[in-house]
Coordinates of C-alpha atoms in Angstrom, one line a residue:
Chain A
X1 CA 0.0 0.0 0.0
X2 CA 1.3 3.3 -0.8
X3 CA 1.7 6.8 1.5
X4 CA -1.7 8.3 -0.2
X5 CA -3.9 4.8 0.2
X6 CA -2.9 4.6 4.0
X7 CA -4.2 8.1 4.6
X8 CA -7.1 7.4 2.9
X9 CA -8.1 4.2 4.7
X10 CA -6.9 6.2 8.1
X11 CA -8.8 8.8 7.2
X12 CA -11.7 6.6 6.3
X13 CA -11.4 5.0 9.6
X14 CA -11.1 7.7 12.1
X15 CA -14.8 9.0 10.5
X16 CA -16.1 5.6 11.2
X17 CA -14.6 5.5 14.5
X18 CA -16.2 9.1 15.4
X19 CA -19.5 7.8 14.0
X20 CA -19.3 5.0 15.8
X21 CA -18.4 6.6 19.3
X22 CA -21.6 9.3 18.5
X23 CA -24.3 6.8 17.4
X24 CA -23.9 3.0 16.5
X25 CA -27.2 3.1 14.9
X26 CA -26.3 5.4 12.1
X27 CA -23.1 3.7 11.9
X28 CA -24.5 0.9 11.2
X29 CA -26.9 2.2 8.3
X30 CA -24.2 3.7 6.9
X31 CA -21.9 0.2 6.5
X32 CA -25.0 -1.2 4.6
X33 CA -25.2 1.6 2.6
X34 CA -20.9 1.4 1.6
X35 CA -21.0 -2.4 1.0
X36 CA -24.1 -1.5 -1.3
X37 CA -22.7 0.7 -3.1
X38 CA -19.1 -0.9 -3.3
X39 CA -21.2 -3.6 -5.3
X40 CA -23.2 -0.9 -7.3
X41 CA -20.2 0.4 -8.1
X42 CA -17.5 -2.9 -8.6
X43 CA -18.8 -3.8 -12.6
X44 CA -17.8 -0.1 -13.6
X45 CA -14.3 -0.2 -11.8
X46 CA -13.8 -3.7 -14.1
X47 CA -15.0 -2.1 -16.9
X48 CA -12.8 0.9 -16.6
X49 CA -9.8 -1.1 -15.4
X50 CA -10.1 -3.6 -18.7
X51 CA -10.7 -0.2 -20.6
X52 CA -7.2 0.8 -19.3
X53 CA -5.6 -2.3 -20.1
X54 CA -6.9 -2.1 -23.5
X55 CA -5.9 1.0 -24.3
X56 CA -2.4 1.4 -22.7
X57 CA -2.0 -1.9 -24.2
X58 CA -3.1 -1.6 -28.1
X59 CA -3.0 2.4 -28.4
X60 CA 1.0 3.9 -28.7
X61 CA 1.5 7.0 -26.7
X62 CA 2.5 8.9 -29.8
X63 CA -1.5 8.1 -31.0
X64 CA -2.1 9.7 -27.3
X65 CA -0.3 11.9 -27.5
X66 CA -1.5 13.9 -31.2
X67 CA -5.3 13.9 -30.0
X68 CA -4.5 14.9 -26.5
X69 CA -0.8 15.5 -25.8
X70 CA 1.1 18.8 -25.6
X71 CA 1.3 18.9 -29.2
X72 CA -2.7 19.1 -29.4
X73 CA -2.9 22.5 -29.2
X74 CA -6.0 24.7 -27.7
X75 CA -8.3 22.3 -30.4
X76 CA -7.1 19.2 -28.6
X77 CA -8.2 20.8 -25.2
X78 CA -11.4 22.1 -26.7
X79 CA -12.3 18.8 -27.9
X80 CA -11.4 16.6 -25.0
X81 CA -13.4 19.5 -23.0
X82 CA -16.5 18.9 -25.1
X83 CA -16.1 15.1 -24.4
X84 CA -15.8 16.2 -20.3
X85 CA -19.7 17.5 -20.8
X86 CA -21.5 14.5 -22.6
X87 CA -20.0 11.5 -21.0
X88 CA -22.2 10.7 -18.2
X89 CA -19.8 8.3 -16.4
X90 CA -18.9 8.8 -12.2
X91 CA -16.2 10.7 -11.2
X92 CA -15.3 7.9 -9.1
X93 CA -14.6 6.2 -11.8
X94 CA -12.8 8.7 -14.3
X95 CA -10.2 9.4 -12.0
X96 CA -7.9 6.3 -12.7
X97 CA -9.1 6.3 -16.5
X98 CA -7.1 10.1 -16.8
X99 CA -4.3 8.8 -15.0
X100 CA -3.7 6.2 -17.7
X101 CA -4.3 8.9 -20.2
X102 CA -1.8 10.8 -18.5
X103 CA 0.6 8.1 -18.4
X104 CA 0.3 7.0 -21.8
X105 CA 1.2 10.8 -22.9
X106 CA -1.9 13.2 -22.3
X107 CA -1.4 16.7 -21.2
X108 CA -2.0 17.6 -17.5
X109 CA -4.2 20.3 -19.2
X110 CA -6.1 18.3 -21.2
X111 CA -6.8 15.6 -17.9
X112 CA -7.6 18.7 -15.9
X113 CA -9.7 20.2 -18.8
X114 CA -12.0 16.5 -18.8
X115 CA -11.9 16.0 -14.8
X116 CA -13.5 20.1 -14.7
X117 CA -16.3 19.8 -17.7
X118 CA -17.0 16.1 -16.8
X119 CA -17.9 17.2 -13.1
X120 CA -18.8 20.7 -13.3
X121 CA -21.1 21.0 -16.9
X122 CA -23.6 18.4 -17.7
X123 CA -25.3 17.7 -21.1
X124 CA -27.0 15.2 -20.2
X125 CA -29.0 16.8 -17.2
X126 CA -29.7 20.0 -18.8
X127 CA -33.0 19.3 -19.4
X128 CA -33.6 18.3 -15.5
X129 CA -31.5 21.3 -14.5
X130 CA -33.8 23.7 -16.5
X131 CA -36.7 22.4 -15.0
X132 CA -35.7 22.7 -11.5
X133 CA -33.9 26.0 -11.4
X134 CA -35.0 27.5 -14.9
X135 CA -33.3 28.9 -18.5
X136 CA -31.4 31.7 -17.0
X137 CA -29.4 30.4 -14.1
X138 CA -28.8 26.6 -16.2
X139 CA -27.4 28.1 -19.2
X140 CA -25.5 30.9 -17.1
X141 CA -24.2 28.1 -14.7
X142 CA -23.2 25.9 -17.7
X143 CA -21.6 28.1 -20.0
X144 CA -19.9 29.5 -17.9
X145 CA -18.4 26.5 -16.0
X146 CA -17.4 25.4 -19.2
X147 CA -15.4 28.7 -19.9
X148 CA -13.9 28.5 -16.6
X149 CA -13.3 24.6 -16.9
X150 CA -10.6 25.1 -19.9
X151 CA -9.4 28.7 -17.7
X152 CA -8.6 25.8 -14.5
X153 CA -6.8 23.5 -16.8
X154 CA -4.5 26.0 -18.6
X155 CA -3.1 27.2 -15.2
X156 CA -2.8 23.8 -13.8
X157 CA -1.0 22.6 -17.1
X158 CA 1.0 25.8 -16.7
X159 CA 1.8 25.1 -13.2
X160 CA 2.5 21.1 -13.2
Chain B
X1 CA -40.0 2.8 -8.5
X2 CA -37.0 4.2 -7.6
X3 CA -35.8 0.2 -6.9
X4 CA -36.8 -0.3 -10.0
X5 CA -34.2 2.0 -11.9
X6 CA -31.4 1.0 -9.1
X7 CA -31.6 -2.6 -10.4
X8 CA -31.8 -2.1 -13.8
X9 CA -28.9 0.2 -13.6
X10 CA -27.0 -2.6 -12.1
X11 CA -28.3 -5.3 -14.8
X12 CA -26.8 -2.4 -17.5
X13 CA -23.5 -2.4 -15.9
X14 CA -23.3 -5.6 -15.9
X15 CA -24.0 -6.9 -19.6
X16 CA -21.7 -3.6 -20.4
X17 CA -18.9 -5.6 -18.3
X18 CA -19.7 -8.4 -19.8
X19 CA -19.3 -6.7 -23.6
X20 CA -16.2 -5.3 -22.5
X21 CA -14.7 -8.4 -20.7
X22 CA -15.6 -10.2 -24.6
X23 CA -14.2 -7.8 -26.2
X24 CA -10.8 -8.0 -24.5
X25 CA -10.5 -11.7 -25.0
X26 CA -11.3 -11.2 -28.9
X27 CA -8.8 -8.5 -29.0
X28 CA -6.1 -10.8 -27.3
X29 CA -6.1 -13.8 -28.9
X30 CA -6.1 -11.7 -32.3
X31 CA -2.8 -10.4 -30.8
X32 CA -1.2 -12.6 -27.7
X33 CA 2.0 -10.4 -27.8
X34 CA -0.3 -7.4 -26.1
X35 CA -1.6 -9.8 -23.4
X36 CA 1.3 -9.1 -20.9
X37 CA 1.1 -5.5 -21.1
X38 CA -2.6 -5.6 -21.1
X39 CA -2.4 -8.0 -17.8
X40 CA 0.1 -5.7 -16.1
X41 CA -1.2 -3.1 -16.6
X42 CA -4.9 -3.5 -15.1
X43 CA -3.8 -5.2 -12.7
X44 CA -1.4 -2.4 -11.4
X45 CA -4.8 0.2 -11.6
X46 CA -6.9 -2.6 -10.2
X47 CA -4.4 -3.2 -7.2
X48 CA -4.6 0.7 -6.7
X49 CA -8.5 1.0 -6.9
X50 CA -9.1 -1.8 -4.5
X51 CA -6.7 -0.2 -1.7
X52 CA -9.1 2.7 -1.6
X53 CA -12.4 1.6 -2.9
X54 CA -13.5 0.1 0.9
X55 CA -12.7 3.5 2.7
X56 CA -14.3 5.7 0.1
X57 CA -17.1 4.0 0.1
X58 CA -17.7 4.3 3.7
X59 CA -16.9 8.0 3.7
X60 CA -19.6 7.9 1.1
X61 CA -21.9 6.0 4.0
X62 CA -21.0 8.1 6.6
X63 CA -22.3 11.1 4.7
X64 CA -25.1 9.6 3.5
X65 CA -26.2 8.3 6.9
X66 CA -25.2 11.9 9.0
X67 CA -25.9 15.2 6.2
X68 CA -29.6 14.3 5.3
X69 CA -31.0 16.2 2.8
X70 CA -33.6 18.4 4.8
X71 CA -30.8 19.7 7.2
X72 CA -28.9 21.6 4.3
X73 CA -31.8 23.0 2.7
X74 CA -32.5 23.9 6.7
X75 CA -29.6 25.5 7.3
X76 CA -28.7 26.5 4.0
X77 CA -32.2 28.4 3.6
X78 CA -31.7 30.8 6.4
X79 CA -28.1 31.5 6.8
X80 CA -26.3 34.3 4.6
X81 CA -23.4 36.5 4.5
X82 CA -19.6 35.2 4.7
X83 CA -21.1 32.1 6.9
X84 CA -23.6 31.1 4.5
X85 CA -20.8 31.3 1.7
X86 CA -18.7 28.3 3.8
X87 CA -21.9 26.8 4.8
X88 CA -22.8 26.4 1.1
X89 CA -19.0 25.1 0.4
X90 CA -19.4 22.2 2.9
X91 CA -22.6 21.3 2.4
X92 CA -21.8 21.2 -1.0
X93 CA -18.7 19.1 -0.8
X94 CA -20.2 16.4 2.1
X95 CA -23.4 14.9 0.8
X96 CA -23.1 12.0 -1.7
X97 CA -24.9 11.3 -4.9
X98 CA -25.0 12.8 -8.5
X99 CA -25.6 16.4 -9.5
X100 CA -29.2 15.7 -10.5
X101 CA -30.0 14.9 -6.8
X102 CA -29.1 18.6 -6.0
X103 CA -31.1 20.4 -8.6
X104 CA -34.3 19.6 -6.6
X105 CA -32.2 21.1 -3.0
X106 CA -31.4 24.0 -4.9
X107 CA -34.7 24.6 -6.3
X108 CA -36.1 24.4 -3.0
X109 CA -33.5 26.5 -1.6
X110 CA -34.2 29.3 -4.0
X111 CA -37.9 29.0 -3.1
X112 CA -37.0 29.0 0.3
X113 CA -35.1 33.1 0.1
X114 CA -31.3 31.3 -0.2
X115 CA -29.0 33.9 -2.0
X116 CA -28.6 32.8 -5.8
X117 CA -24.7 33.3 -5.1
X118 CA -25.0 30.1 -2.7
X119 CA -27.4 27.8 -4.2
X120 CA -24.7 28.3 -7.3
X121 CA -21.3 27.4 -4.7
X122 CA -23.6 24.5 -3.6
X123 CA -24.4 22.9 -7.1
X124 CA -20.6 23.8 -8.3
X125 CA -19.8 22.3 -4.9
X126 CA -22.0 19.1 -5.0
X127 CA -20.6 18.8 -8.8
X128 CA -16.7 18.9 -8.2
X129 CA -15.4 19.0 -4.7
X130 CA -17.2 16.1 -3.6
X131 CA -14.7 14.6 0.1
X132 CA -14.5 11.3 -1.5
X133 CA -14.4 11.6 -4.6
X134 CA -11.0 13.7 -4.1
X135 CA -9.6 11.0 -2.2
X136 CA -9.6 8.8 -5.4
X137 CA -8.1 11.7 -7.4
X138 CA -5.6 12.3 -4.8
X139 CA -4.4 8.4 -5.5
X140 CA -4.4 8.4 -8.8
X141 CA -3.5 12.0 -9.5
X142 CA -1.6 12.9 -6.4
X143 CA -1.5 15.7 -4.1
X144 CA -0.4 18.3 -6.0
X145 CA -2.7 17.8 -8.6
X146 CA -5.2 17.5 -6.2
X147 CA -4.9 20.5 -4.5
X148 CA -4.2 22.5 -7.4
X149 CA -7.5 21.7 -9.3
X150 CA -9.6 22.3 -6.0
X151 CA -8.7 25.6 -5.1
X152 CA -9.0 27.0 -8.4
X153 CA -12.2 25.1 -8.3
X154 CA -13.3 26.9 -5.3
X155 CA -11.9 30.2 -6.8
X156 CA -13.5 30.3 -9.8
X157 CA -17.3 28.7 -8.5
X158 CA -17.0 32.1 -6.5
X159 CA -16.3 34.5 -8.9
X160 CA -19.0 32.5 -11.1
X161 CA -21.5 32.4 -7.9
X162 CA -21.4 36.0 -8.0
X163 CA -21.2 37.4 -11.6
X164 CA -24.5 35.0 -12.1
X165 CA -25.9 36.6 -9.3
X166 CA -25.3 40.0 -10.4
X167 CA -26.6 39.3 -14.1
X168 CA -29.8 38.1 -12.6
X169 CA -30.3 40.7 -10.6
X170 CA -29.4 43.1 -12.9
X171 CA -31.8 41.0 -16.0
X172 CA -34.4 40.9 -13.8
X173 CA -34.4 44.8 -12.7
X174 CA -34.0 45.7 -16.9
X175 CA -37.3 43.9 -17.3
X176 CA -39.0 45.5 -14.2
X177 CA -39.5 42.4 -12.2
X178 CA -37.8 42.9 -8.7

């Protein structure tokens, strides 16, 4: 286990343990609840994880790299922005899928620039979103995340 | 009804597993020479995932079980100024579930008097600076990373909280409704 996995089970563990102390009834509710969705959630982490395989496996870097590597350009970051807002998939789930972008020669802008549209805009709910909280503040909310989504990724690219 | 769509949710993830899982044996026995890599390398992410997965789901427990969804639209209804800013941040960031869960709080937080500034930090909130979910970004992407992203992401659903604000304000003065 590495330094970042043992703070996150400590971490994980110190909640339960406070829980626990406050009210073993919710405590218990809430263990139901994680082993339920830990098996809600298990056929997506294989899919994703073959998904990886697959592609660090069949796809070279350099084919990476040209869609969304440094050498993309601002298209490149449009683009994989535009994919951030109509992929409906959990961000649980997306996290290790950049990282094998990344490592098979992605741009720490364009991983940022996906992460920031695929959480922050949503295509997909627009619809829902417009019917709960109306035209104005759903478009305002969306277009603008979306500007501000490829405004995050340049200065984390810049930074990292 | 809402079992319904849980289980056949599940049943979809499934058969998709299933099409992928066929797809990478097709693909491998076409070519053998990629099966190595192929093998290392998911199990290196799958090693990685299953280290956390148990703990980030039981974060995601925890806050399911303790922030209900009546007490933030309680406490996010009636509190305002610099404290109903963090408030929004928090309550945002701790309750688990997709975005479309939230529009219905938010609605009912604008109905409620909430300032449009907050209910917008508390959807941008709910969306991207969900506790667990940046425990699995802080594995996979590490800490700097991490960090980094979240607090521009704070930053910038801010300065967006508030320009929306002002434009609707100002939109909704220009057409004489106040």
């Amino acid at each position: 286990m590495n330094k970042r996995a043992l703070l996150i089970n400590v971490f994980a563990f110190a909640c339960l343990l406070i829980s626990l102390i406050r009210n073993k009834e919710k405590t218990k509710q809430s263990l139901i609840g994680a082993v339920k969705s830990f098996f809600r959630i298990l056929p997506m982490v294989f899919i994703v994880i073959i998904v990886i395989g697959l592609l660090l496996g069949f796809v070279p870097p350099a084919k990476i790299s040209d869609i969304v590597g440094e050498q993309a350009g601002f298209g490149g970051l449009i683009l994989i922005a535009f994919l951030g807002t109509t992929l409906h998939i959990p961000a649980l789930i997306s996290f290790p899928l950049v990282a094998s972008l990344l490592k098979g020669g992605a741009s720490v802008t364009a991983v940022a620039a996906f992460i920031t549209t695929l959480t922050m805009v949503g295509i997909v709910t627009l619809p829902l979103e417009i019917k709960e909280l109306g035209k104005k503040i759903t478009l305002l909310r969306n277009g603008i995340s979306f500007i501000f989504a490829i405004i995050i990724a340049l200065i984390i690219g810049a930074i990292l | 009804m809402k079992k319904d769509t849980a289980v056949k949710g599940a049943i979809r993830d499934v058969i998709l597993l299933g099409i992928t899982l066929s797809i990478a044996i097709i693909l491998l026995s076409i070519f053998p020479d990629r099966r190595d890599i192929v093998f290392t390398t998911s199990w290196e992410f799958f090693v990685e995932m299953i280290w956390i997965l148990p703990a980030v789901m039981i974060l995601m427990g925890l806050f399911m079980v303790w922030v209900s969804k009546d007490m933030v639209v309680k406490y996010l209804g009636r509190t305002s100024g610099i404290k109903g800013f963090f408030l929004a941040l928090v309550f945002g960031a701790l309750p688990t579930g997709p975005l479309y869960v939230a529009f219905p709080m938010a609605a009912a937080l604008i109905k409620k008097g909430a300032r449009i500034s907050n209910v917008i930090i508390f959807l941008n909130a709910w969306a991207c600076i969900k506790l667990p979910q940046e425990m699995v970004e802080l594995q996979f992407l590490g800490p700097k990373f991490m960090a980094l992203r979240l607090i521009l992401t704070i930053i910038f659903a801010v300065v967006m909280a508030t320009s929306i604000e002002r434009l609707i304000e100002w939109s909704n003065n220009k057409n004489g409704v106040s």
